[in-house]
Amino acid sequence: MTEFEVIASYFNAGQQSRGDVILGQSDDCAIVRTTPQTHIAVTTDTMVAGVHFDEKVPPRALGHKLVAVNLSDLAAMGAEPAWLSLAITMPEVNTSWLEEFSAGLHELANYYNCQLIGGDTTRGPLTLTLTAQGLLPEDQLLTRRGANPGDWIYVSGTLGDAAAALAAQRGEISVCPVQQQQLEERLFYPTPRITLGQALRPIATSAIDISDGLAADLSHILKRSEVGARLQVNNLPYSNALNGNIAVEQQRHFALHGGDDYELCFTIPEASRGTLETALAHIGVDVTCVGQIEANGGLRLFDGDNELPSSIVGYQHFGVNL
Ligand code: ADP
Ligand code: MG
């Protein structure tokens, strides 16, 4: 199979087209139409075999996850997904691998009406790089900067599942096969919180997606917003697969420092909490209030009234997301 047959069979076929794509996958560049009063949010993520994933990850999950991690970045900015570009480097043309990988990619991209408009296909060690572009109304930017003292800190979904799945694969924790499968589902098929991100645009003062653990990612908001925070660790949301099945300290460690959750962490002023409730009623994503922004003090963790030692806050991992 030639490079062009690969592109036509796996990356062109299988996707829906958008009205704003004037030229896609057919020339030296793709051409897209923009509209006035719209900004474009752009993000790129790379996944390298042996670094970000191993042979345990099914190719369908790779396709899904590559799209999901990029769309999660768009979600954190409140952007509406529009266009994707894929740079794929692979050691050989493996048609069954390509079939599965591209199916996983198109499935999630099509769900969010996001079109693969171009890319590059080369031979070499398996490396997947995706660029996603999304649309934003120019007067509604949602960034890491803007959290104010008194704002409430929320997270979506549940935390720590992906890190627990990895730990279980490595034999570091022991869970039953059903739980293992539930945790791996979250590791392999994360859900980008696109609808939530867009709903948060007029309400939240800041937002970020949680790819490196809540402690590290919330700290990015604190730094950019020049504030501190008090986090209630006993309020952290856990899935049924985690809750009661592993030690509380371990659960907390995965939530605070594990990676790959792709939930959103965001801040809401006291006066907008009611609006948040109303907005959430239409979305079907659970969110949990886990703390409050303070004027200073960095990130502090509390279990009820007891402050936890700063060693728990400062844990640094040199994991897969360098
Ligand atoms: P060029 O050499 O001009 O950069 P290529 O021959 O590499 O173009 O690619 C031909 C067309 O196919 C281009 O429009 C490019 O964007 C698209 N393309 C290449 N690889 C991919 C891919 N993996 N997914 C989607 N489109 C691709
Ligand atoms: Mg060219």
mmCIF file of C-alpha atoms in Angstrom, residues 51-234:
data_model
loop_
_atom_site.group_PDB
_atom_site.id
_atom_site.type_symbol
_atom_site.label_atom_id
_atom_site.label_comp_id
_atom_site.label_asym_id
_atom_site.label_seq_id
_atom_site.Cartn_x
_atom_site.Cartn_y
_atom_site.Cartn_z
ATOM 1 C CA VAL A 51 6.687 6.306 26.215
ATOM 2 C CA HIS A 52 2.996 7.210 26.344
ATOM 3 C CA PHE A 53 1.519 3.789 25.584
ATOM 4 C CA ASP A 54 2.535 0.158 25.210
ATOM 5 C CA GLU A 55 1.284 -2.923 23.357
ATOM 6 C CA LYS A 56 -1.437 -3.450 26.014
ATOM 7 C CA VAL A 57 -3.367 -0.512 24.553
ATOM 8 C CA PRO A 58 -5.713 -1.622 21.745
ATOM 9 C CA PRO A 59 -5.241 0.439 18.529
ATOM 10 C CA ARG A 60 -8.895 1.506 18.656
ATOM 11 C CA ALA A 61 -8.246 3.006 22.092
ATOM 12 C CA LEU A 62 -5.144 4.798 20.734
ATOM 13 C CA GLY A 63 -7.243 6.469 18.041
ATOM 14 C CA HIS A 64 -9.875 7.458 20.592
ATOM 15 C CA LYS A 65 -7.380 8.687 23.147
ATOM 16 C CA LEU A 66 -5.344 10.730 20.677
ATOM 17 C CA VAL A 67 -8.517 12.662 19.783
ATOM 18 C CA ALA A 68 -9.734 12.751 23.402
ATOM 19 C CA VAL A 69 -6.579 14.313 24.875
ATOM 20 C CA ASN A 70 -6.613 17.066 22.264
ATOM 21 C CA LEU A 71 -10.350 17.719 22.591
ATOM 22 C CA SER A 72 -9.888 17.809 26.359
ATOM 23 C CA ASP A 73 -7.553 20.783 25.885
ATOM 24 C CA LEU A 74 -10.212 22.464 23.731
ATOM 25 C CA ALA A 75 -12.820 21.670 26.416
ATOM 26 C CA ALA A 76 -10.703 23.392 29.058
ATOM 27 C CA MET A 77 -10.838 26.581 26.958
ATOM 28 C CA GLY A 78 -14.561 26.213 26.278
ATOM 29 C CA ALA A 79 -13.864 25.815 22.553
ATOM 30 C CA GLU A 80 -16.116 24.032 20.061
ATOM 31 C CA PRO A 81 -14.072 21.382 18.189
ATOM 32 C CA ALA A 82 -13.733 22.007 14.454
ATOM 33 C CA TRP A 83 -10.643 20.670 12.659
ATOM 34 C CA LEU A 84 -7.934 18.043 13.210
ATOM 35 C CA SER A 85 -4.531 17.424 11.578
ATOM 36 C CA LEU A 86 -2.778 14.092 12.080
ATOM 37 C CA ALA A 87 0.964 13.457 11.753
ATOM 38 C CA ILE A 88 1.472 9.705 11.933
ATOM 39 C CA THR A 89 4.819 7.904 11.856
ATOM 40 C CA MET A 90 4.652 4.104 11.755
ATOM 41 C CA PRO A 91 7.178 1.324 11.222
ATOM 42 C CA GLU A 92 5.107 -0.483 8.558
ATOM 43 C CA VAL A 93 1.664 -0.465 6.922
ATOM 44 C CA ASN A 94 -0.312 -2.802 9.182
ATOM 45 C CA THR A 95 -3.833 -2.746 7.724
ATOM 46 C CA SER A 96 -5.638 -4.314 10.695
ATOM 47 C CA TRP A 97 -3.897 -1.863 13.039
ATOM 48 C CA LEU A 98 -4.812 1.074 10.761
ATOM 49 C CA GLU A 99 -8.407 -0.156 10.503
ATOM 50 C CA GLU A 100 -8.833 -0.155 14.300
ATOM 51 C CA PHE A 101 -6.841 3.005 14.976
ATOM 52 C CA SER A 102 -8.684 5.064 12.370
ATOM 53 C CA ALA A 103 -12.078 3.713 13.526
ATOM 54 C CA GLY A 104 -11.356 4.891 17.091
ATOM 55 C CA LEU A 105 -10.193 8.261 15.797
ATOM 56 C CA HIS A 106 -13.158 8.866 13.453
ATOM 57 C CA GLU A 107 -15.723 7.701 15.992
ATOM 58 C CA LEU A 108 -14.859 10.373 18.536
ATOM 59 C CA ALA A 109 -14.086 13.040 15.914
ATOM 60 C CA ASN A 110 -17.435 12.479 14.184
ATOM 61 C CA TYR A 111 -19.282 12.563 17.505
ATOM 62 C CA TYR A 112 -18.030 16.112 18.040
ATOM 63 C CA ASN A 113 -18.425 17.125 14.377
ATOM 64 C CA CYS A 114 -14.678 17.557 14.066
ATOM 65 C CA GLN A 115 -13.098 16.968 10.620
ATOM 66 C CA LEU A 116 -9.624 15.565 9.867
ATOM 67 C CA ILE A 117 -8.481 18.120 7.309
ATOM 68 C CA GLY A 118 -4.863 17.112 6.735
ATOM 69 C CA GLY A 119 -1.696 15.616 8.079
ATOM 70 C CA ASP A 120 1.484 13.793 7.243
ATOM 71 C CA THR A 121 2.232 10.082 6.920
ATOM 72 C CA THR A 122 5.785 8.799 7.359
ATOM 73 C CA ARG A 123 7.760 5.648 8.176
ATOM 74 C CA GLY A 124 9.607 5.304 11.494
ATOM 75 C CA PRO A 125 9.039 4.404 15.161
ATOM 76 C CA LEU A 126 5.297 4.614 16.002
ATOM 77 C CA THR A 127 4.505 8.239 16.890
ATOM 78 C CA LEU A 128 1.085 9.898 16.789
ATOM 79 C CA THR A 129 0.741 13.678 16.753
ATOM 80 C CA LEU A 130 -2.607 15.385 16.509
ATOM 81 C CA THR A 131 -3.409 19.086 16.247
ATOM 82 C CA ALA A 132 -6.937 20.164 17.105
ATOM 83 C CA GLN A 133 -8.503 23.526 16.363
ATOM 84 C CA GLY A 134 -11.683 24.824 17.943
ATOM 85 C CA LEU A 135 -13.899 27.890 17.756
ATOM 86 C CA LEU A 136 -14.528 30.445 20.486
ATOM 87 C CA PRO A 137 -16.685 33.583 20.639
ATOM 88 C CA GLU A 138 -14.147 36.412 21.015
ATOM 89 C CA ASP A 139 -15.899 37.864 24.084
ATOM 90 C CA GLN A 140 -15.984 34.582 26.053
ATOM 91 C CA LEU A 141 -12.459 33.349 26.685
ATOM 92 C CA LEU A 142 -11.955 30.743 29.402
ATOM 93 C CA THR A 143 -8.345 30.415 30.557
ATOM 94 C CA ARG A 144 -6.207 29.425 33.566
ATOM 95 C CA ARG A 145 -6.086 33.052 34.577
ATOM 96 C CA GLY A 146 -9.011 34.647 36.405
ATOM 97 C CA ALA A 147 -9.599 32.684 39.619
ATOM 98 C CA ASN A 148 -10.348 35.051 42.520
ATOM 99 C CA PRO A 149 -10.211 34.591 46.310
ATOM 100 C CA GLY A 150 -13.548 33.158 47.477
ATOM 101 C CA ASP A 151 -14.267 31.312 44.181
ATOM 102 C CA TRP A 152 -15.259 27.664 44.618
ATOM 103 C CA ILE A 153 -13.129 24.942 43.028
ATOM 104 C CA TYR A 154 -14.945 22.179 41.153
ATOM 105 C CA VAL A 155 -13.914 19.048 39.295
ATOM 106 C CA SER A 156 -15.977 17.024 36.822
ATOM 107 C CA GLY A 157 -16.487 13.235 36.902
ATOM 108 C CA THR A 158 -14.271 11.086 39.114
ATOM 109 C CA LEU A 159 -10.529 11.211 39.732
ATOM 110 C CA GLY A 160 -7.727 8.657 39.890
ATOM 111 C CA ASP A 161 -9.229 5.886 37.755
ATOM 112 C CA ALA A 162 -6.660 6.013 34.937
ATOM 113 C CA ALA A 163 -3.715 6.017 37.365
ATOM 114 C CA ALA A 164 -5.282 3.121 39.281
ATOM 115 C CA ALA A 165 -5.696 1.166 36.015
ATOM 116 C CA LEU A 166 -1.972 1.581 35.294
ATOM 117 C CA ALA A 167 -1.049 0.632 38.852
ATOM 118 C CA ALA A 168 -3.229 -2.498 38.581
ATOM 119 C CA GLN A 169 -1.587 -3.444 35.249
ATOM 120 C CA ARG A 170 1.795 -3.138 36.962
ATOM 121 C CA GLY A 171 0.648 -5.239 39.922
ATOM 122 C CA GLU A 172 1.074 -2.328 42.356
ATOM 123 C CA ILE A 173 -2.519 -2.626 43.540
ATOM 124 C CA SER A 174 -4.843 -5.576 43.348
ATOM 125 C CA VAL A 175 -8.429 -5.208 42.121
ATOM 126 C CA CYS A 176 -10.894 -7.783 40.806
ATOM 127 C CA PRO A 177 -11.174 -8.328 37.009
ATOM 128 C CA VAL A 178 -14.464 -6.396 36.735
ATOM 129 C CA GLN A 179 -13.006 -3.326 38.475
ATOM 130 C CA GLN A 180 -9.827 -3.634 36.436
ATOM 131 C CA GLN A 181 -11.922 -3.504 33.281
ATOM 132 C CA GLN A 182 -13.866 -0.461 34.492
ATOM 133 C CA LEU A 183 -10.647 1.359 35.370
ATOM 134 C CA GLU A 184 -9.019 0.457 32.042
ATOM 135 C CA GLU A 185 -12.083 1.764 30.215
ATOM 136 C CA ARG A 186 -11.326 5.159 31.760
ATOM 137 C CA LEU A 187 -7.598 4.883 30.963
ATOM 138 C CA PHE A 188 -8.173 3.815 27.340
ATOM 139 C CA TYR A 189 -11.342 5.774 26.514
ATOM 140 C CA PRO A 190 -11.301 9.083 28.398
ATOM 141 C CA THR A 191 -14.235 11.451 27.818
ATOM 142 C CA PRO A 192 -13.360 14.995 26.742
ATOM 143 C CA ARG A 193 -15.734 17.310 28.658
ATOM 144 C CA ILE A 194 -16.624 19.371 25.584
ATOM 145 C CA THR A 195 -20.218 20.270 26.466
ATOM 146 C CA LEU A 196 -19.280 21.160 30.030
ATOM 147 C CA GLY A 197 -16.415 23.388 28.836
ATOM 148 C CA GLN A 198 -18.729 25.364 26.572
ATOM 149 C CA ALA A 199 -21.357 25.699 29.311
ATOM 150 C CA LEU A 200 -18.667 27.033 31.678
ATOM 151 C CA ARG A 201 -17.580 29.835 29.343
ATOM 152 C CA PRO A 202 -19.909 32.520 30.761
ATOM 153 C CA ILE A 203 -19.808 31.181 34.353
ATOM 154 C CA ALA A 204 -16.303 30.013 35.315
ATOM 155 C CA THR A 205 -13.446 32.370 36.160
ATOM 156 C CA SER A 206 -10.784 29.805 35.180
ATOM 157 C CA ALA A 207 -10.490 26.234 33.940
ATOM 158 C CA ILE A 208 -7.912 23.560 33.119
ATOM 159 C CA ASP A 209 -8.085 19.909 32.126
ATOM 160 C CA ILE A 210 -6.596 17.378 34.531
ATOM 161 C CA SER A 211 -3.925 15.443 32.673
ATOM 162 C CA ASP A 212 -1.178 15.323 35.318
ATOM 163 C CA GLY A 213 -3.226 14.972 38.528
ATOM 164 C CA LEU A 214 -5.403 17.530 40.315
ATOM 165 C CA ALA A 215 -2.604 18.923 42.525
ATOM 166 C CA ALA A 216 -0.297 19.773 39.616
ATOM 167 C CA ASP A 217 -3.048 21.045 37.313
ATOM 168 C CA LEU A 218 -4.844 23.138 39.937
ATOM 169 C CA SER A 219 -1.420 24.610 40.758
ATOM 170 C CA HIS A 220 -1.232 25.893 37.169
ATOM 171 C CA ILE A 221 -4.474 27.827 37.744
ATOM 172 C CA LEU A 222 -3.132 29.178 41.058
ATOM 173 C CA LYS A 223 0.102 30.319 39.460
ATOM 174 C CA ARG A 224 -1.524 31.985 36.441
ATOM 175 C CA SER A 225 -4.246 33.579 38.601
ATOM 176 C CA GLU A 226 -1.784 34.583 41.373
ATOM 177 C CA VAL A 227 -3.889 33.076 44.156
ATOM 178 C CA GLY A 228 -3.781 30.120 46.587
ATOM 179 C CA ALA A 229 -6.278 27.371 47.373
ATOM 180 C CA ARG A 230 -7.618 25.160 50.115
ATOM 181 C CA LEU A 231 -8.583 21.675 48.907
ATOM 182 C CA GLN A 232 -10.818 19.334 50.947
ATOM 183 C CA VAL A 233 -9.389 15.884 50.192
ATOM 184 C CA ASN A 234 -12.382 14.125 51.764
#
